[in-house]
CSV table of C-alpha atoms and ligand atoms in Angstrom, one decimal:
chain,number,residue,atom,x,y,z
B,207,MET,CA,-126.0,-197.0,-181.6
B,208,LYS,CA,-127.7,-199.0,-178.8
B,209,TYR,CA,-130.1,-195.8,-178.3
B,210,ASN,CA,-132.6,-194.9,-181.2
B,211,PHE,CA,-132.4,-191.2,-181.3
B,212,ASP,CA,-134.1,-191.1,-184.9
B,213,GLU,CA,-137.4,-192.5,-183.1
B,214,ILE,CA,-140.2,-189.8,-183.4
B,215,ILE,CA,-142.0,-189.5,-180.3
B,216,GLN,CA,-145.1,-187.5,-180.5
B,217,ARG,CA,-144.8,-184.7,-178.1
B,218,ARG,CA,-147.7,-182.7,-179.1
B,219,ASN,CA,-150.8,-182.6,-176.6
B,220,SER,CA,-148.5,-183.9,-173.9
B,221,ASN,CA,-148.5,-180.3,-172.2
B,222,SER,CA,-145.1,-179.6,-173.8
B,223,TYR,CA,-144.1,-175.9,-173.9
B,224,LYS,CA,-142.2,-176.6,-177.1
B,225,TRP,CA,-144.7,-178.1,-179.1
B,226,ASP,CA,-148.2,-177.2,-177.4
B,227,SER,CA,-147.5,-173.3,-177.3
B,228,ALA,CA,-148.4,-172.7,-181.1
B,229,LYS,CA,-151.6,-171.9,-182.3
B,230,ASP,CA,-151.4,-174.1,-185.2
B,231,ASN,CA,-150.9,-178.0,-185.0
B,232,ASP,CA,-148.5,-177.9,-187.8
B,233,VAL,CA,-146.1,-175.8,-186.4
B,234,LEU,CA,-142.7,-177.4,-186.3
B,235,PRO,CA,-140.8,-176.1,-183.1
B,236,MET,CA,-137.2,-175.9,-183.1
B,237,TRP,CA,-136.9,-173.0,-180.5
B,238,VAL,CA,-136.9,-173.6,-176.6
B,239,ALA,CA,-134.1,-175.7,-175.2
B,240,ASP,CA,-135.5,-178.9,-174.5
B,241,MET,CA,-134.9,-182.0,-176.9
B,242,ASP,CA,-137.5,-184.2,-178.6
B,243,PHE,CA,-135.6,-187.3,-177.4
B,244,ARG,CA,-136.5,-189.5,-174.5
B,245,THR,CA,-134.2,-189.5,-171.8
B,246,ALA,CA,-131.8,-192.3,-170.9
B,247,PRO,CA,-133.4,-195.6,-169.8
B,248,ALA,CA,-131.7,-195.4,-166.7
B,249,VAL,CA,-133.5,-192.3,-165.5
B,250,ILE,CA,-137.1,-193.8,-166.8
B,251,ASP,CA,-136.5,-196.8,-164.6
B,252,ALA,CA,-135.4,-194.9,-161.8
B,253,LEU,CA,-138.9,-192.9,-161.8
B,254,HIS,CA,-141.0,-196.0,-162.5
B,255,ARG,CA,-139.6,-197.3,-159.4
B,256,ARG,CA,-140.3,-194.3,-157.4
B,257,VAL,CA,-144.2,-194.1,-158.9
B,258,GLU,CA,-144.6,-197.3,-157.8
B,259,HIS,CA,-144.0,-196.7,-154.4
B,260,GLY,CA,-147.0,-194.5,-154.8
B,261,VAL,CA,-146.5,-192.1,-151.7
B,262,PHE,CA,-145.4,-188.9,-152.9
B,263,GLY,CA,-144.6,-187.0,-149.3
B,264,TYR,CA,-142.3,-184.1,-148.5
B,265,THR,CA,-139.1,-185.1,-149.6
B,266,LYS,CA,-135.6,-184.9,-147.6
B,267,VAL,CA,-132.5,-185.2,-149.9
B,268,PRO,CA,-130.5,-188.0,-149.3
B,269,VAL,CA,-126.8,-188.4,-149.5
B,270,TYR,CA,-126.6,-190.5,-152.5
B,271,TYR,CA,-128.1,-187.5,-154.4
B,272,TYR,CA,-125.0,-185.4,-153.1
B,273,GLN,CA,-122.6,-188.3,-154.1
B,274,ALA,CA,-123.9,-188.7,-157.7
B,275,THR,CA,-123.5,-184.8,-158.1
B,276,ILE,CA,-120.0,-185.1,-156.7
B,277,ASP,CA,-118.8,-188.2,-158.6
B,278,TRP,CA,-120.3,-186.8,-161.7
B,279,PHE,CA,-118.1,-183.6,-161.8
B,280,ASN,CA,-114.8,-185.3,-160.4
B,281,ARG,CA,-115.1,-188.1,-163.2
B,282,ARG,CA,-116.3,-186.0,-166.1
B,283,HIS,CA,-114.8,-182.6,-165.4
B,284,ASN,CA,-112.1,-183.0,-162.8
B,285,PHE,CA,-114.0,-180.7,-160.5
B,286,THR,CA,-113.7,-181.6,-156.7
B,287,ILE,CA,-116.6,-180.6,-155.1
B,288,ASN,CA,-117.6,-180.8,-151.0
B,289,LYS,CA,-120.8,-182.3,-150.2
B,290,GLU,CA,-121.3,-178.9,-147.6
B,291,TRP,CA,-120.7,-176.4,-150.8
B,292,ILE,CA,-123.9,-178.0,-152.4
B,293,LEU,CA,-127.3,-176.0,-152.5
B,294,PHE,CA,-130.3,-177.8,-154.3
B,295,THR,CA,-133.1,-175.7,-155.8
B,296,SER,CA,-135.9,-175.8,-158.5
B,297,GLY,CA,-133.9,-174.9,-161.6
B,298,VAL,CA,-131.0,-172.7,-162.6
B,299,VAL,CA,-132.9,-169.6,-163.6
B,300,PRO,CA,-134.2,-170.1,-159.6
B,301,ALA,CA,-130.6,-170.2,-158.9
B,302,LEU,CA,-129.5,-167.3,-160.6
B,303,SER,CA,-132.1,-165.0,-159.2
B,304,SER,CA,-131.5,-166.0,-155.9
B,305,VAL,CA,-128.0,-165.5,-156.0
B,306,ILE,CA,-128.1,-162.3,-157.7
B,307,LYS,CA,-130.6,-161.3,-154.5
B,308,ALA,CA,-128.1,-162.7,-152.3
B,309,LEU,CA,-125.0,-160.9,-153.4
B,310,THR,CA,-126.2,-157.3,-154.3
B,311,VAL,CA,-128.4,-154.6,-153.2
B,312,PRO,CA,-131.0,-152.8,-155.7
B,313,GLY,CA,-129.3,-150.2,-158.3
B,314,ASP,CA,-126.0,-152.7,-158.3
B,315,LYS,CA,-124.8,-153.6,-161.5
B,316,VAL,CA,-124.3,-157.1,-162.9
B,317,LEU,CA,-122.0,-158.1,-166.0
B,318,VAL,CA,-123.0,-160.2,-168.9
B,319,GLN,CA,-121.6,-161.2,-172.4
B,320,THR,CA,-123.8,-160.3,-174.8
B,321,PRO,CA,-125.7,-161.8,-177.0
B,322,VAL,CA,-126.6,-164.3,-174.1
B,323,TYR,CA,-129.6,-166.5,-172.6
B,324,ASN,CA,-132.3,-164.2,-172.4
B,325,CYS,CA,-133.4,-165.1,-168.5
B,326,PHE,CA,-130.3,-163.6,-167.4
B,327,PHE,CA,-131.6,-160.3,-168.5
B,328,SER,CA,-134.9,-161.1,-166.3
B,329,SER,CA,-133.0,-162.4,-163.5
B,330,ILE,CA,-130.9,-159.2,-163.0
B,331,ARG,CA,-134.1,-156.8,-163.5
B,332,ASN,CA,-136.3,-158.8,-161.0
B,333,ASP,CA,-133.7,-158.2,-158.4
B,334,GLU,CA,-133.7,-154.6,-159.1
B,335,CYS,CA,-130.1,-154.3,-160.6
B,336,GLU,CA,-128.8,-153.0,-164.0
B,337,MET,CA,-127.3,-155.1,-166.7
B,338,VAL,CA,-124.1,-154.0,-168.1
B,339,ALA,CA,-122.9,-155.8,-171.3
B,340,ASN,CA,-119.5,-157.0,-171.9
B,341,LYS,CA,-120.4,-157.6,-176.1
B,342,LEU,CA,-118.8,-160.6,-177.6
B,343,VAL,CA,-116.8,-160.2,-180.8
B,344,TYR,CA,-118.0,-161.8,-183.7
B,345,LYS,CA,-115.4,-162.4,-186.5
B,346,GLU,CA,-115.1,-165.5,-189.0
B,347,GLY,CA,-117.8,-167.3,-187.8
B,348,THR,CA,-117.2,-167.5,-184.1
B,349,TYR,CA,-117.0,-165.3,-181.1
B,350,SER,CA,-114.4,-163.6,-178.6
B,351,ILE,CA,-114.1,-161.9,-175.7
B,352,ASP,CA,-113.2,-158.2,-175.7
B,353,PHE,CA,-111.1,-158.1,-172.5
B,354,ASP,CA,-110.5,-154.4,-172.8
B,355,ASP,CA,-114.2,-153.6,-172.8
B,356,LEU,CA,-114.6,-156.4,-169.7
B,357,GLU,CA,-111.7,-154.6,-167.7
B,358,ARG,CA,-113.1,-150.9,-168.1
B,359,LYS,CA,-116.4,-152.4,-167.0
B,360,ALA,CA,-115.6,-154.4,-164.3
B,361,ALA,CA,-113.8,-151.5,-162.9
B,362,ASP,CA,-117.1,-149.7,-162.2
B,363,PRO,CA,-117.4,-149.9,-158.4
B,364,ARG,CA,-121.3,-150.5,-158.7
B,365,VAL,CA,-120.5,-153.7,-160.5
B,366,LYS,CA,-120.8,-156.4,-158.3
B,367,LEU,CA,-121.3,-159.8,-160.0
B,368,MET,CA,-120.6,-161.2,-163.6
B,369,LEU,CA,-123.1,-163.8,-164.9
B,370,LEU,CA,-121.0,-165.9,-167.1
B,371,CYS,CA,-122.6,-168.4,-169.4
B,372,SER,CA,-120.1,-171.5,-169.6
B,373,PRO,CA,-120.6,-173.0,-172.2
B,374,HIS,CA,-122.3,-170.2,-174.1
B,375,ASN,CA,-125.7,-169.8,-174.9
B,376,PRO,CA,-126.6,-169.0,-177.8
B,377,VAL,CA,-123.1,-168.5,-179.5
B,378,GLY,CA,-122.0,-172.2,-178.9
B,379,ARG,CA,-118.3,-171.0,-177.5
B,380,VAL,CA,-116.6,-173.5,-175.1
B,381,TRP,CA,-114.3,-171.1,-172.8
B,382,LYS,CA,-110.7,-172.0,-173.2
B,383,ARG,CA,-108.7,-172.2,-169.7
B,384,GLY,CA,-106.7,-169.1,-170.8
B,385,GLU,CA,-109.8,-167.0,-171.3
B,386,LEU,CA,-111.6,-168.2,-168.0
B,387,GLU,CA,-108.1,-167.1,-166.3
B,388,ARG,CA,-108.2,-163.8,-167.9
B,389,ILE,CA,-112.0,-163.1,-166.7
B,390,GLY,CA,-111.1,-164.5,-163.3
B,391,LYS,CA,-108.1,-162.2,-162.6
B,392,ILE,CA,-110.2,-159.1,-163.9
B,393,CYS,CA,-113.1,-160.0,-161.5
B,394,LEU,CA,-110.8,-160.8,-158.6
B,395,GLN,CA,-109.0,-157.4,-159.2
B,396,ASN,CA,-112.2,-155.8,-159.1
B,397,ASN,CA,-114.3,-157.3,-156.5
B,398,VAL,CA,-116.6,-158.9,-158.9
B,399,ILE,CA,-118.3,-162.2,-158.0
B,400,VAL,CA,-118.5,-164.6,-160.9
B,401,ILE,CA,-121.4,-166.2,-161.3
B,402,SER,CA,-120.9,-169.4,-163.6
B,403,ASP,CA,-123.7,-171.1,-165.4
B,404,GLU,CA,-122.5,-174.0,-166.2
B,405,ILE,CA,-125.9,-175.8,-167.2
B,406,HIS,CA,-124.6,-176.7,-170.8
B,407,CYS,CA,-121.2,-178.2,-169.6
B,408,ASP,CA,-121.8,-182.1,-170.6
B,409,LEU,CA,-122.7,-181.4,-174.0
B,410,VAL,CA,-119.7,-180.5,-175.3
B,411,TYR,CA,-118.2,-181.9,-178.8
B,412,GLU,CA,-115.1,-183.6,-179.7
B,413,GLY,CA,-112.0,-181.2,-179.3
B,414,TYR,CA,-113.2,-178.9,-176.7
B,415,ALA,CA,-113.2,-179.4,-172.9
B,416,HIS,CA,-115.4,-177.9,-170.5
B,417,VAL,CA,-113.2,-176.2,-167.7
B,418,PRO,CA,-115.5,-175.4,-164.7
B,419,PHE,CA,-114.5,-171.8,-163.5
B,420,ALA,CA,-114.4,-172.9,-159.9
B,421,SER,CA,-111.6,-175.9,-160.9
B,422,ILE,CA,-109.0,-173.5,-161.8
B,423,SER,CA,-107.7,-172.2,-158.5
B,424,GLU,CA,-108.6,-171.8,-155.0
B,425,GLN,CA,-108.8,-168.0,-155.2
B,426,PHE,CA,-111.5,-168.6,-158.0
B,427,LEU,CA,-113.3,-171.4,-156.5
B,428,GLN,CA,-113.5,-168.9,-153.3
B,429,ASN,CA,-114.5,-165.7,-155.5
B,430,SER,CA,-117.4,-167.7,-157.4
B,431,VAL,CA,-120.7,-169.4,-157.5
B,432,THR,CA,-121.4,-172.2,-159.7
B,433,CYS,CA,-124.7,-173.3,-161.3
B,434,ILE,CA,-125.3,-177.1,-162.6
B,435,ALA,CA,-127.9,-179.0,-163.3
B,436,PRO,CA,-128.5,-182.3,-165.4
B,437,THR,CA,-131.6,-180.9,-167.2
B,438,LYS,CA,-130.2,-180.1,-170.7
B,439,THR,CA,-128.0,-182.9,-170.4
B,440,PHE,CA,-130.4,-185.7,-169.9
B,441,ASN,CA,-133.6,-183.6,-171.1
B,442,LEU,CA,-135.3,-183.1,-167.7
B,443,ALA,CA,-136.4,-179.8,-167.6
B,444,GLY,CA,-139.8,-180.5,-166.4
B,445,ILE,CA,-138.4,-182.2,-163.6
B,446,GLN,CA,-137.0,-179.0,-162.2
B,447,VAL,CA,-133.8,-179.3,-160.6
B,448,ALA,CA,-130.4,-177.5,-160.1
B,449,ASN,CA,-127.6,-177.4,-157.7
B,450,ILE,CA,-125.6,-174.2,-156.4
B,451,ILE,CA,-121.9,-174.7,-155.6
B,452,ALA,CA,-120.6,-172.1,-153.2
B,453,ALA,CA,-117.5,-172.7,-151.4
B,454,ASP,CA,-117.0,-169.4,-149.7
B,455,GLU,CA,-119.1,-169.7,-146.3
B,456,GLU,CA,-120.7,-166.4,-146.1
B,457,ILE,CA,-121.5,-166.3,-149.8
B,458,ARG,CA,-123.2,-169.6,-149.3
B,459,ARG,CA,-125.0,-168.5,-146.5
B,460,LYS,CA,-126.6,-165.5,-147.9
B,461,ILE,CA,-127.5,-167.5,-151.0
B,462,ASP,CA,-129.2,-170.0,-148.7
B,463,LYS,CA,-131.1,-167.5,-147.1
B,464,ALA,CA,-132.1,-165.8,-150.4
B,465,LEU,CA,-133.3,-169.3,-151.4
B,466,ASN,CA,-135.7,-169.4,-148.7
B,467,VAL,CA,-136.8,-165.9,-149.1
B,468,ASN,CA,-137.9,-166.7,-152.7
B,469,GLU,CA,-139.0,-170.0,-151.5
B,470,VAL,CA,-137.1,-172.3,-153.9
B,471,CYS,CA,-135.3,-174.1,-151.6
B,472,GLU,CA,-137.2,-177.8,-152.2
B,473,ILE,CA,-136.9,-180.1,-155.0
B,474,ASN,CA,-139.5,-182.9,-155.4
B,475,CYS,CA,-139.1,-186.3,-155.1
B,476,PHE,CA,-138.9,-187.5,-158.8
B,477,ALA,CA,-135.9,-184.7,-159.0
B,478,VAL,CA,-134.1,-186.6,-156.7
B,479,GLU,CA,-134.1,-190.0,-158.3
B,480,ALA,CA,-134.1,-188.6,-161.9
B,481,LEU,CA,-130.6,-186.6,-161.1
B,482,THR,CA,-129.3,-189.8,-159.2
B,483,ALA,CA,-129.8,-192.3,-161.8
B,484,ALA,CA,-128.8,-189.6,-164.7
B,485,TYR,CA,-125.2,-188.8,-163.0
B,486,ASN,CA,-124.6,-192.7,-161.9
B,487,GLU,CA,-125.9,-194.5,-164.9
B,488,GLY,CA,-126.5,-192.0,-167.7
B,489,GLU,CA,-123.0,-191.5,-169.3
B,490,GLU,CA,-123.0,-194.2,-172.4
B,491,TRP,CA,-126.6,-192.8,-173.5
B,492,LEU,CA,-124.8,-189.2,-173.3
B,493,GLU,CA,-121.9,-190.3,-175.3
B,494,GLU,CA,-124.3,-191.4,-178.0
B,495,LEU,CA,-126.4,-188.4,-177.6
B,496,LYS,CA,-123.5,-186.2,-178.5
B,497,THR,CA,-122.5,-188.2,-181.5
B,498,TYR,CA,-126.2,-187.7,-182.6
B,499,LEU,CA,-126.3,-184.0,-182.0
B,500,TYR,CA,-123.1,-183.2,-183.7
B,501,SER,CA,-124.1,-185.2,-187.0
B,502,ASN,CA,-127.1,-183.0,-186.7
B,503,TYR,CA,-125.2,-179.9,-186.5
B,504,GLU,CA,-123.0,-181.2,-189.3
B,505,TYR,CA,-125.8,-182.0,-191.6
B,506,LEU,CA,-127.2,-178.6,-191.0
B,507,LYS,CA,-123.8,-177.1,-191.7
B,508,ASP,CA,-124.0,-179.0,-195.1
B,509,PHE,CA,-127.3,-177.8,-196.0
B,510,PHE,CA,-126.4,-174.0,-195.3
B,511,THR,CA,-123.7,-174.4,-197.5
B,512,LYS,CA,-125.4,-176.0,-200.4
B,513,ASN,CA,-128.6,-173.9,-200.0
B,514,LEU,CA,-128.2,-170.9,-197.9
B,515,PRO,CA,-124.3,-169.8,-198.3
B,516,HIS,CA,-125.1,-166.1,-197.6
B,517,LEU,CA,-126.4,-167.3,-193.9
B,518,PRO,CA,-122.9,-168.5,-192.1
B,519,VAL,CA,-123.5,-171.0,-189.5
B,520,THR,CA,-121.6,-170.0,-186.5
B,521,LYS,CA,-118.8,-172.9,-185.1
B,522,LEU,CA,-120.7,-174.9,-182.5
B,523,GLU,CA,-118.5,-176.1,-179.8
B,524,ALA,CA,-121.1,-177.1,-177.1
B,525,THR,CA,-125.2,-177.2,-176.7
B,526,TYR,CA,-127.7,-178.0,-179.4
B,527,LEU,CA,-128.6,-174.3,-180.1
B,528,VAL,CA,-127.3,-173.1,-183.4
B,529,TRP,CA,-126.5,-169.4,-184.1
B,530,ILE,CA,-127.0,-168.1,-187.5
B,531,ASP,CA,-126.0,-165.1,-189.3
B,532,CYS,CA,-128.7,-163.7,-191.3
B,533,ARG,CA,-127.6,-159.9,-191.4
B,534,SER,CA,-127.3,-160.2,-195.1
B,535,LEU,CA,-131.1,-160.9,-195.3
B,536,LYS,CA,-131.5,-157.0,-194.2
B,537,GLN,CA,-134.5,-157.9,-192.2
B,538,THR,CA,-134.5,-157.7,-188.2
B,539,SER,CA,-134.6,-161.1,-186.3
B,540,LYS,CA,-137.9,-160.4,-185.6
B,541,GLU,CA,-139.3,-159.9,-188.8
B,542,ILE,CA,-137.5,-163.2,-189.9
B,543,SER,CA,-138.9,-165.3,-187.3
B,544,GLU,CA,-142.3,-164.0,-187.8
B,545,MET,CA,-142.2,-164.7,-191.2
B,546,LEU,CA,-140.8,-168.4,-190.7
B,547,LEU,CA,-143.5,-168.6,-188.0
B,548,ASN,CA,-146.3,-167.4,-190.4
B,549,LYS,CA,-145.5,-168.7,-193.7
B,550,GLU,CA,-143.7,-171.9,-193.1
B,551,LYS,CA,-144.9,-172.6,-189.5
B,552,LEU,CA,-141.3,-172.6,-188.5
B,553,TRP,CA,-140.4,-171.8,-184.9
B,554,ILE,CA,-137.1,-170.6,-184.1
B,555,ASN,CA,-135.6,-168.0,-181.5
B,556,GLU,CA,-135.0,-164.2,-182.8
B,557,GLY,CA,-131.5,-163.2,-182.0
B,558,MET,CA,-132.6,-159.9,-180.3
B,559,MET,CA,-134.2,-162.0,-177.6
B,560,TYR,CA,-130.4,-162.3,-176.3
B,561,GLY,CA,-129.6,-158.6,-176.6
B,562,ALA,CA,-128.8,-156.0,-179.5
B,563,ALA,CA,-125.7,-158.0,-179.9
B,564,GLY,CA,-128.4,-160.8,-181.3
B,565,GLU,CA,-129.7,-158.4,-184.1
B,566,GLY,CA,-129.8,-160.2,-187.5
B,567,PHE,CA,-129.2,-163.6,-186.0
B,568,ILE,CA,-131.4,-166.6,-185.2
B,569,ARG,CA,-131.3,-169.7,-183.0
B,570,ILE,CA,-132.2,-173.1,-184.2
B,571,ASN,CA,-132.4,-175.8,-181.8
B,572,ILE,CA,-131.2,-179.0,-183.4
B,573,ALA,CA,-132.0,-181.8,-180.7
B,574,CYS,CA,-134.5,-183.7,-182.4
B,575,PRO,CA,-134.9,-186.9,-184.7
B,576,ARG,CA,-132.9,-186.2,-188.1
B,577,SER,CA,-135.9,-186.3,-190.2
B,578,LEU,CA,-137.6,-183.6,-188.2
B,579,LEU,CA,-134.2,-181.7,-188.7
B,580,VAL,CA,-134.7,-182.3,-192.3
B,581,GLU,CA,-138.3,-180.7,-192.2
B,582,GLY,CA,-137.0,-177.5,-190.7
B,583,LEU,CA,-134.3,-176.9,-193.2
B,584,ASN,CA,-136.5,-177.5,-195.8
B,585,ARG,CA,-138.8,-174.8,-194.5
B,586,LEU,CA,-135.9,-172.8,-194.3
B,587,LYS,CA,-135.2,-172.6,-197.8
B,588,VAL,CA,-137.6,-169.5,-198.3
B,589,LEU,CA,-134.8,-167.8,-197.0
B,590,LYS,CA,-132.9,-168.4,-200.2
B,591,GLN,CA,-131.6,-165.1,-201.8
Y,689,PLP,C1,-127.6,-170.8,-170.1
Y,689,PLP,C2,-128.7,-171.3,-169.5
Y,689,PLP,N1,-129.0,-171.2,-168.2
Y,689,PLP,C3,-130.5,-171.9,-167.5
Y,689,PLP,C4,-131.5,-172.4,-168.5
Y,689,PLP,C5,-132.4,-172.8,-167.7
Y,689,PLP,O1,-132.4,-173.4,-166.5
Y,689,PLP,P1,-133.4,-174.0,-165.8
Y,689,PLP,O2,-134.6,-174.7,-166.6
Y,689,PLP,O3,-133.0,-174.9,-165.0
Y,689,PLP,O4,-134.0,-173.2,-165.1
Y,689,PLP,C6,-131.0,-172.4,-169.6
Y,689,PLP,C7,-131.8,-172.9,-170.8
Y,689,PLP,O5,-132.1,-172.7,-171.7
Y,689,PLP,C8,-129.8,-172.1,-170.2
Y,689,PLP,O6,-129.6,-172.1,-171.4
């Protein structure tokens, strides 16, 4: 490997949300979704050059920022994006919140597939809408969609949007083209607009391919909004940048207005350079990162098979967030996570955060050097039967 993902970088006392939020210094954090790796060297070089300039005034987003985004999605995901469709903002959560504000009125309903990324719930609530859960079906260590339930729920005239998590956090699925086609058809039939959060689209493992929802057909493109960012892929969450792809002019106009109302219509000068360098020069680094992450997953799976066989590990098709079925422990996910934090000094996420469908599960972030993963896994041995 050209890049050293085994290197331990001290993140404690670096104002890291993940590392510096714990009360005790010996807590090992395997929770919030950022990585303990340095980003791609090309990104660091680009940021150095920007810092050297020394003037950090208001930023005009240049053509090369848009072009880097367009080229990346064309090259990596076979998705042709027109520059006019792109709206930039300071993160995918601000994007989702603004899109919901733009396309609903208070009291409207929004479909989500639970268990799902917890900020979906808060964004829906903050825009005074009601969440409707199309619960995913867990069977034999993986998840699928209950399409009959989706069809019934989408038929409610108060349901205006569906927030799709693609690939899915926390269940690790990469939705297949056929599954996305069925979702898209149901939503079209019921006048439900699909908001596709594709922030994890670059962290898809061998044997799986991310299909951008909007790339499937012209009808899906016009009936959807896609949220993308290089921040999970290249570990840039603190830089705060995301793009919204909205091909329909009227939808885009409403979102643009909501971004302005929410005052999240600016990005900073570092975001421009980081995104551009990542998309234009980060490909080789990303390929190695994915190999490393997947070998961490295999290590974890092997560890569970040998040491904790009563806790099934969900199949990981994408993301570095592993979803583990702890229901045989007969404890709530809150009890499990609190015990791990207080007794073992290991911070993982409790499944209930992702909705009631996550009860009894835990989520572990494996985007760390192997030695830290081993340390974390050893602290999990307390869950032995
Ligand atoms: C599905 C999903 N969307 C959005 C985010 C956060 O995006 P941002 O940091 O750009 O607001 C996350 C972070 O974990 C996520 O998993």
